[in-house]
mmCIF file of C-alpha atoms in Angstrom:
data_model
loop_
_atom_site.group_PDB
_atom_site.id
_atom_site.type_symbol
_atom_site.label_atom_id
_atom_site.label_comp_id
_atom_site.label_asym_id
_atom_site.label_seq_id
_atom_site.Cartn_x
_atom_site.Cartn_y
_atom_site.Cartn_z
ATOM 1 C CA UNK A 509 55.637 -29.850 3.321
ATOM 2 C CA UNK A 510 53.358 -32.438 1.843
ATOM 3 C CA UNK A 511 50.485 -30.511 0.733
ATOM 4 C CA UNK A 512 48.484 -33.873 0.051
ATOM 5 C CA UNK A 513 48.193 -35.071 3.410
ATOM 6 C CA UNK A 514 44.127 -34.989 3.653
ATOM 7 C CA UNK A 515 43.831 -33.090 7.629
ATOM 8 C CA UNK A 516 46.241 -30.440 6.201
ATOM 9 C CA UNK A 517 44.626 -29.780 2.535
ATOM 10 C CA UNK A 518 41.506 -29.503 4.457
ATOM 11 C CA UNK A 519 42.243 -27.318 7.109
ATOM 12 C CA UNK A 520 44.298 -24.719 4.437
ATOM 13 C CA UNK A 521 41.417 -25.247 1.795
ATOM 14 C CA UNK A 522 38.644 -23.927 4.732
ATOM 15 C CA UNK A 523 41.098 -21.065 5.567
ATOM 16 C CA UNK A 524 41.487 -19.845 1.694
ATOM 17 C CA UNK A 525 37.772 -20.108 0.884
ATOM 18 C CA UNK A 526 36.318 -18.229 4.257
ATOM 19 C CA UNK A 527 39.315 -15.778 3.615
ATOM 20 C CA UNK A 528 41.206 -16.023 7.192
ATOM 21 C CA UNK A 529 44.424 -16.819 4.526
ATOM 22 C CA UNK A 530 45.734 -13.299 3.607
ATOM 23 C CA UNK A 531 48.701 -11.440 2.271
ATOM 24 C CA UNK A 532 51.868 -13.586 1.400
ATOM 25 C CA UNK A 533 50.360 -17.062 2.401
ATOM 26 C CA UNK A 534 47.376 -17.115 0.556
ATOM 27 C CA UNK A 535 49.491 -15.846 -3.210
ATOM 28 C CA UNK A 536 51.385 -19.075 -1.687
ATOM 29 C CA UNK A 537 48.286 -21.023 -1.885
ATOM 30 C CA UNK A 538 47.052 -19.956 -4.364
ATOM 31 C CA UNK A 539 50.435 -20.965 -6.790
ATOM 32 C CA UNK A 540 50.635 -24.436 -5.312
ATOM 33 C CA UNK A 541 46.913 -24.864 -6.205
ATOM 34 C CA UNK A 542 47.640 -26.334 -9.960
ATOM 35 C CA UNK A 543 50.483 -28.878 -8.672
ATOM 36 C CA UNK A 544 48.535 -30.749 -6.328
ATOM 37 C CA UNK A 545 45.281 -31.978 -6.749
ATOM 38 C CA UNK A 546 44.531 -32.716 -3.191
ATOM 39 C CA UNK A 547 44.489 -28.861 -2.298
ATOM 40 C CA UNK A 548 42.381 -28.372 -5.282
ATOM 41 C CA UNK A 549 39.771 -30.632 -4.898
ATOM 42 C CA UNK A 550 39.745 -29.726 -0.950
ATOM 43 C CA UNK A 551 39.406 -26.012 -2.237
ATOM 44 C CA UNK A 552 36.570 -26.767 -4.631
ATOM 45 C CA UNK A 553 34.828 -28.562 -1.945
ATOM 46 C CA UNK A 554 34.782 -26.020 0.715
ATOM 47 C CA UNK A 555 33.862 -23.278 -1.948
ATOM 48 C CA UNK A 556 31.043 -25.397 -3.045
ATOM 49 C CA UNK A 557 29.602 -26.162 0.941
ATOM 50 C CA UNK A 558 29.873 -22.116 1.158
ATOM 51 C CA UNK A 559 28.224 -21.497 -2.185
ATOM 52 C CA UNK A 560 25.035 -23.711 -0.689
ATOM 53 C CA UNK A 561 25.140 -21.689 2.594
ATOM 54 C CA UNK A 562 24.755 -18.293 0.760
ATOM 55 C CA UNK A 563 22.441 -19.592 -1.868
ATOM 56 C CA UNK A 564 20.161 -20.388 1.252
ATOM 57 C CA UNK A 565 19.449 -16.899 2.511
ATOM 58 C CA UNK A 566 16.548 -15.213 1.300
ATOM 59 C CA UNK A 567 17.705 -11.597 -0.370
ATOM 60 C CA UNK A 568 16.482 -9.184 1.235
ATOM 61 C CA UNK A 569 15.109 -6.028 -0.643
ATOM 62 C CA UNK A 570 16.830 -2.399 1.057
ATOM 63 C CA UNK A 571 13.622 0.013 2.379
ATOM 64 C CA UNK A 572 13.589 2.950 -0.434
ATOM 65 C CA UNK A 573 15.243 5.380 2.157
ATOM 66 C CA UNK A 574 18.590 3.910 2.087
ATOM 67 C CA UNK A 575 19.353 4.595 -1.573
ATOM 68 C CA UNK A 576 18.509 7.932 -0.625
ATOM 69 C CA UNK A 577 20.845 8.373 2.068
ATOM 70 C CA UNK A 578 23.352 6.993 0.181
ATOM 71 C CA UNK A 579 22.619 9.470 -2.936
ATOM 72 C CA UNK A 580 22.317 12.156 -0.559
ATOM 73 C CA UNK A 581 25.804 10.909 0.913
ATOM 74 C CA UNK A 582 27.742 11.102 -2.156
ATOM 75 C CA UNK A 583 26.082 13.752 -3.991
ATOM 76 C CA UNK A 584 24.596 16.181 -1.321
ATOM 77 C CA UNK A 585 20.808 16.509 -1.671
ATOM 78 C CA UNK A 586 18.662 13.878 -3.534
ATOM 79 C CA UNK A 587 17.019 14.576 -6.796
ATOM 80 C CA UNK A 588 13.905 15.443 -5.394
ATOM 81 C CA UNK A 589 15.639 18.002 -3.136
ATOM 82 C CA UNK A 590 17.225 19.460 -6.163
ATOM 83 C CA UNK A 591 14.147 19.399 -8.028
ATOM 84 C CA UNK A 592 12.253 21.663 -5.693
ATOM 85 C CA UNK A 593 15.248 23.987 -5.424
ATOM 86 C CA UNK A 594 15.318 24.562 -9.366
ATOM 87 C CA UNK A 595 11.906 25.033 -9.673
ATOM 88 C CA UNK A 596 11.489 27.895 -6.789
ATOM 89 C CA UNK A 597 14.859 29.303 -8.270
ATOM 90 C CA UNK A 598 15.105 32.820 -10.824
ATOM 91 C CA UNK A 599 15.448 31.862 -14.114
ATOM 92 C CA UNK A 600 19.635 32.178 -13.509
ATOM 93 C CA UNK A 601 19.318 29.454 -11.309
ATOM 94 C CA UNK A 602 17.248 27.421 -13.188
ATOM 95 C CA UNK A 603 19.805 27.894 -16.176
ATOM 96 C CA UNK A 604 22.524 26.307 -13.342
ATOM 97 C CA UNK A 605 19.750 23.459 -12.683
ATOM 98 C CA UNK A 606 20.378 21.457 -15.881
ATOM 99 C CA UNK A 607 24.348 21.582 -15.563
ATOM 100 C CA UNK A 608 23.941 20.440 -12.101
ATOM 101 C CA UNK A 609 22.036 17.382 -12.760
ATOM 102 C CA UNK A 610 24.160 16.512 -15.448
ATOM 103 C CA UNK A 611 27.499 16.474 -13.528
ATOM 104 C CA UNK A 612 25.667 14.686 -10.956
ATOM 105 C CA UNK A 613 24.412 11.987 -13.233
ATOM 106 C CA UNK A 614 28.326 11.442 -14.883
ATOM 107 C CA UNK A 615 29.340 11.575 -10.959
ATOM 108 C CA UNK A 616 26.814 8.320 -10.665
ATOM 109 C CA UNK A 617 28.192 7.215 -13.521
ATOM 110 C CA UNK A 618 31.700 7.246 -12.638
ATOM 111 C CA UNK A 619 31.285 5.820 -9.364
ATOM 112 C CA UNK A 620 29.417 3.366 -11.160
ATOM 113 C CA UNK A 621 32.493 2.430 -13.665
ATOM 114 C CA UNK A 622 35.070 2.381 -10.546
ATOM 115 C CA UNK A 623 32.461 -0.537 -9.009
ATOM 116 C CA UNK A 624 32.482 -2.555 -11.507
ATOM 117 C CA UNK A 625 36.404 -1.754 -12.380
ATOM 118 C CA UNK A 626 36.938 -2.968 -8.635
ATOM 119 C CA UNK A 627 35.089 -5.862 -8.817
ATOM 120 C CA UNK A 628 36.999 -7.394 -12.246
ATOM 121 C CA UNK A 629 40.835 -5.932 -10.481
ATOM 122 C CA UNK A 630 39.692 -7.791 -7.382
ATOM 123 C CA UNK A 631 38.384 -10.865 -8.633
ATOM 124 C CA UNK A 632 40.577 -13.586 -8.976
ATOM 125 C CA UNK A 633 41.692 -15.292 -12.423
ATOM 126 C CA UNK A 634 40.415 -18.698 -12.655
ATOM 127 C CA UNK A 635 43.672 -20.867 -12.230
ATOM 128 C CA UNK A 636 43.894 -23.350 -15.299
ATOM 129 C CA UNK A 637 43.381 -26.838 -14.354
ATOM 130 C CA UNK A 638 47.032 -29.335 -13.847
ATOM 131 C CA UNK A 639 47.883 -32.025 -16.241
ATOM 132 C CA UNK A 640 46.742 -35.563 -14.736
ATOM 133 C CA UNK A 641 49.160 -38.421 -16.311
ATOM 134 C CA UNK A 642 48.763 -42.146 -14.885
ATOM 135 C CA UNK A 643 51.947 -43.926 -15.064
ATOM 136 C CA UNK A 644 50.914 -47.725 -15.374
ATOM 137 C CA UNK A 645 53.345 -50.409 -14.571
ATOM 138 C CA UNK A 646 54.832 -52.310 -17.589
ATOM 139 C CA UNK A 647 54.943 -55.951 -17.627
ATOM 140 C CA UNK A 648 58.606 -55.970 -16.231
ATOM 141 C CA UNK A 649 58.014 -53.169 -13.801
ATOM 142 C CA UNK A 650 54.956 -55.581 -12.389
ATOM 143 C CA UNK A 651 57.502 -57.659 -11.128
ATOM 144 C CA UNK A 652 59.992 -55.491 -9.941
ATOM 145 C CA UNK A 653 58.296 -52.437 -8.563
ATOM 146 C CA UNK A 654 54.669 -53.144 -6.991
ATOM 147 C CA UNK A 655 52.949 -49.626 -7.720
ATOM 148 C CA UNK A 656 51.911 -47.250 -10.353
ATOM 149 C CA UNK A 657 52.277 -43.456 -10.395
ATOM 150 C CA UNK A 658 50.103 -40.216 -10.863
ATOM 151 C CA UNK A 659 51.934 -37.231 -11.961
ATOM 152 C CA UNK A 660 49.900 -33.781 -12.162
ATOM 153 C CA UNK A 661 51.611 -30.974 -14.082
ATOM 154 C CA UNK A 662 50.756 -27.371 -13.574
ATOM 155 C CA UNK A 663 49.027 -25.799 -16.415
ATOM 156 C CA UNK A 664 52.504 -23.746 -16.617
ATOM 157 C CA UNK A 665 54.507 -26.757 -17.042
ATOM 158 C CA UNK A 666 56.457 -25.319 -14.323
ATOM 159 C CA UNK A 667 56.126 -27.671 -11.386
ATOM 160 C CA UNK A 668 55.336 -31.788 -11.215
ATOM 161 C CA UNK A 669 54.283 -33.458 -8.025
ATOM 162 C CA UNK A 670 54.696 -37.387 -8.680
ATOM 163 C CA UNK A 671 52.898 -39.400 -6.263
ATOM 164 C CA UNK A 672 53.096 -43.393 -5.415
ATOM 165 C CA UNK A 673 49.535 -45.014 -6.281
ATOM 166 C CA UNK A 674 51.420 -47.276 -3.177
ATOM 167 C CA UNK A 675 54.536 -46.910 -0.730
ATOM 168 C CA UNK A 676 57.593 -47.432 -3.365
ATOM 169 C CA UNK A 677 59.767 -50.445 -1.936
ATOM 170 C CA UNK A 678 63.236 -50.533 -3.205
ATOM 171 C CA UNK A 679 66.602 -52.398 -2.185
ATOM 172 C CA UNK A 680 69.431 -50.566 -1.518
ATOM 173 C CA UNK A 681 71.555 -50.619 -4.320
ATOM 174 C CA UNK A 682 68.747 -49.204 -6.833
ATOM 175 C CA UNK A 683 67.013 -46.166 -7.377
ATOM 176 C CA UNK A 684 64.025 -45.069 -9.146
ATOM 177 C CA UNK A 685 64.637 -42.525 -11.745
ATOM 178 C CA UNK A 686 61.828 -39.972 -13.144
ATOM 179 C CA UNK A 687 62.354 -39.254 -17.237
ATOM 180 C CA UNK A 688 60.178 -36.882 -19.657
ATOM 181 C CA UNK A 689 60.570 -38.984 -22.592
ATOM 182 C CA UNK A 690 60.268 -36.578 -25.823
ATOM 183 C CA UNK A 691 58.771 -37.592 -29.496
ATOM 184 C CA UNK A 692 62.364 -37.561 -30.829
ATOM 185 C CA UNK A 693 65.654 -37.839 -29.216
ATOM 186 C CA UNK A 694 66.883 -39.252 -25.896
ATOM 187 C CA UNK A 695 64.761 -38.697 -22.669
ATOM 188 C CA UNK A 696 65.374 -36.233 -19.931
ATOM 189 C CA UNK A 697 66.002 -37.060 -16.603
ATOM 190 C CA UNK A 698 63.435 -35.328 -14.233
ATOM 191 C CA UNK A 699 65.419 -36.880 -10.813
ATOM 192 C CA UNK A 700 65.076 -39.556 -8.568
ATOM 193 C CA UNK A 701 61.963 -40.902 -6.853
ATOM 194 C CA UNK A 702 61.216 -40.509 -3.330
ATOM 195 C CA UNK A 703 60.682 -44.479 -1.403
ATOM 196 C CA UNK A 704 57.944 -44.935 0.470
ATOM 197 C CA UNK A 705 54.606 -42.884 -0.104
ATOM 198 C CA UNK A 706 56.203 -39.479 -0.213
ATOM 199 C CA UNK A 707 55.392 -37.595 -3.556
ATOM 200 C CA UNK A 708 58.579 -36.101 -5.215
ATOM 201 C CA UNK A 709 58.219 -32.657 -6.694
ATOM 202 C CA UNK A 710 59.823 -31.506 -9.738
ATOM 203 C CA UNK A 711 59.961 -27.779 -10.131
ATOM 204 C CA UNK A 712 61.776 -27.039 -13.421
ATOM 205 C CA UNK A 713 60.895 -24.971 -16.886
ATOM 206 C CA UNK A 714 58.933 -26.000 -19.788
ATOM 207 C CA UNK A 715 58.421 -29.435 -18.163
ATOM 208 C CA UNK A 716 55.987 -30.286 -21.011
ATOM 209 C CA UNK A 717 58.292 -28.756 -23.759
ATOM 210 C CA UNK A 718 58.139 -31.650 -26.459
ATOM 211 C CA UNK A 719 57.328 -33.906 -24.219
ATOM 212 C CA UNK A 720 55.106 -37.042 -24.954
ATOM 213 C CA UNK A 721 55.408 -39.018 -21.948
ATOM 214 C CA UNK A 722 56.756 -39.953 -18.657
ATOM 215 C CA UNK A 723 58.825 -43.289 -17.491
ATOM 216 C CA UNK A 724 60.494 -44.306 -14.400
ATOM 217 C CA UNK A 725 63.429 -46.713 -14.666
ATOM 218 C CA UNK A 726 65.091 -49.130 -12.204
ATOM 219 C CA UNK A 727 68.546 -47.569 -11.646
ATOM 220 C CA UNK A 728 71.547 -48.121 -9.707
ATOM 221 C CA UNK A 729 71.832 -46.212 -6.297
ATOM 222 C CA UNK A 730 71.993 -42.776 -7.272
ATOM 223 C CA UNK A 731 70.790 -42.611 -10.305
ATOM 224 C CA UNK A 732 71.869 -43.262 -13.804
ATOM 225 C CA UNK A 733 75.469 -42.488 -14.973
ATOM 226 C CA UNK A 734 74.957 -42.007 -18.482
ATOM 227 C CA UNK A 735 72.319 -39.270 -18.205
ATOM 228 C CA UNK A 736 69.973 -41.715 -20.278
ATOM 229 C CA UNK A 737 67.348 -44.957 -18.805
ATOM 230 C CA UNK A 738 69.814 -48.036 -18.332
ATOM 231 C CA UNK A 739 67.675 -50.256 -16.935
ATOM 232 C CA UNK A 740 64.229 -51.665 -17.290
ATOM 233 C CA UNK A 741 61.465 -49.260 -17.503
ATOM 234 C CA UNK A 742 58.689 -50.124 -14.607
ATOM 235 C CA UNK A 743 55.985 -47.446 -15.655
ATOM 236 C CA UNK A 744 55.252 -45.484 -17.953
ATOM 237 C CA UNK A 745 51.859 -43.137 -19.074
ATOM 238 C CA UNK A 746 51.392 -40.760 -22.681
ATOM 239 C CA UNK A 747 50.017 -37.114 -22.011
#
């Protein structure tokens, strides 16, 4: 599924941020979030038209009674109830009086703790941002392959989405091939590149593992045979 396509980031973004996207598809969303830009921009803009919405109705201060039902709920009768009852009460009771109040003040207490305990469990951990690298076109590549790339690496270095910065046009007996092009030794070949405007996706382990840069080569159909670039590089772009 192309996940940049602007209708669909939209219309996913709006169903993550007003929460209609539960369970299974919204952990989904949420891990494809750092691999593609377009969902995450798209997410930060509908989270930012909600944030105005909210931060334009007036609070609105709760009449005194309802903490008192709600004490009253939880703990049985309010303070002032209990207050009254101690002081009518034989000195035995009154002797109860002080015990009382104090298990009901570590009751508000605890519930208390448990609120706030929710509230950091529930809240989400801010995803870190992707890697952005621009892949410029070389001087050769200018005259053999008419576009540029973007590639954005998750934070993980566990997934790359390479897109076209315009439709890739290719002949039929060559290829473009993806490499991760290390600060010593021979690069790695990440796979082939997708023609057209279609991004190409890379899901593989420590993607950024001493890894400097990223090239694309001109290749024969299929891809190089030697596991290394044999032809000309067309772009290239540092991390």
């Amino acid at each position: 599924m192309d996940y940049g396509h602007p209708e669909r980031a939209e219309r996913l973004a709006a169903d993550y941020a007003v929460g209609t996207l539960r369970g299974g598809a919204r952990r989904r969303f949420e891990q494809l979030l750092p691999a593609h830009p377009a969902l995450a921009a798209a997410t930060a803009a509908w989270s930012a038209r909600l944030q105005l919405l909210a931060g334009q109705v007036a609070p609105v201060e709760p009449p005194p009674h309802v903490w008192a039902t709600i004490q009253t709920r939880l703990f049985g009768a309010t303070e002032g109830v209990a207050g009254r009852v101690a002081a009518e009460a034989p000195t035995t009771d009154r002797g109860r009086a002080g015990p009382l109040r104090f298990w009901r003040g570590l009751s508000a207490v605890a519930l208390a703790a448990s609120v706030v305990l929710g509230v950091l469990v529930v809240r989400p951990v801010p995803e870190a941002a992707p890697i952005v690298v621009v892949l410029r076109s070389t001087p050769e590549g200018v005259e053999l392959v008419k576009t540029g790339f973007v590639a954005s690496v998750s934070a993980d270095g566990r997934a790359l989405v390479l897109k076209p910065l315009a439709p890739v046009e290719i002949d039929a007996a060559h290829a473009l091939e993806l490499w991760a092009v290390p600060k010593a030794g021979a690069p790695r070949s990440l796979g082939l590149i997708a023609a057209g405007d279609a991004p190409t996706t890379v899901t593989r382990a420590n993607l950024l593992a001493d890894t400097q840069a990223f090239a694309v080569s001109l290749e024969p159909s299929g891809g190089s045979r030697t596991g290394k670039p044999t032809g000309p590089i067309v772009s290239a772009g540092g991390i």
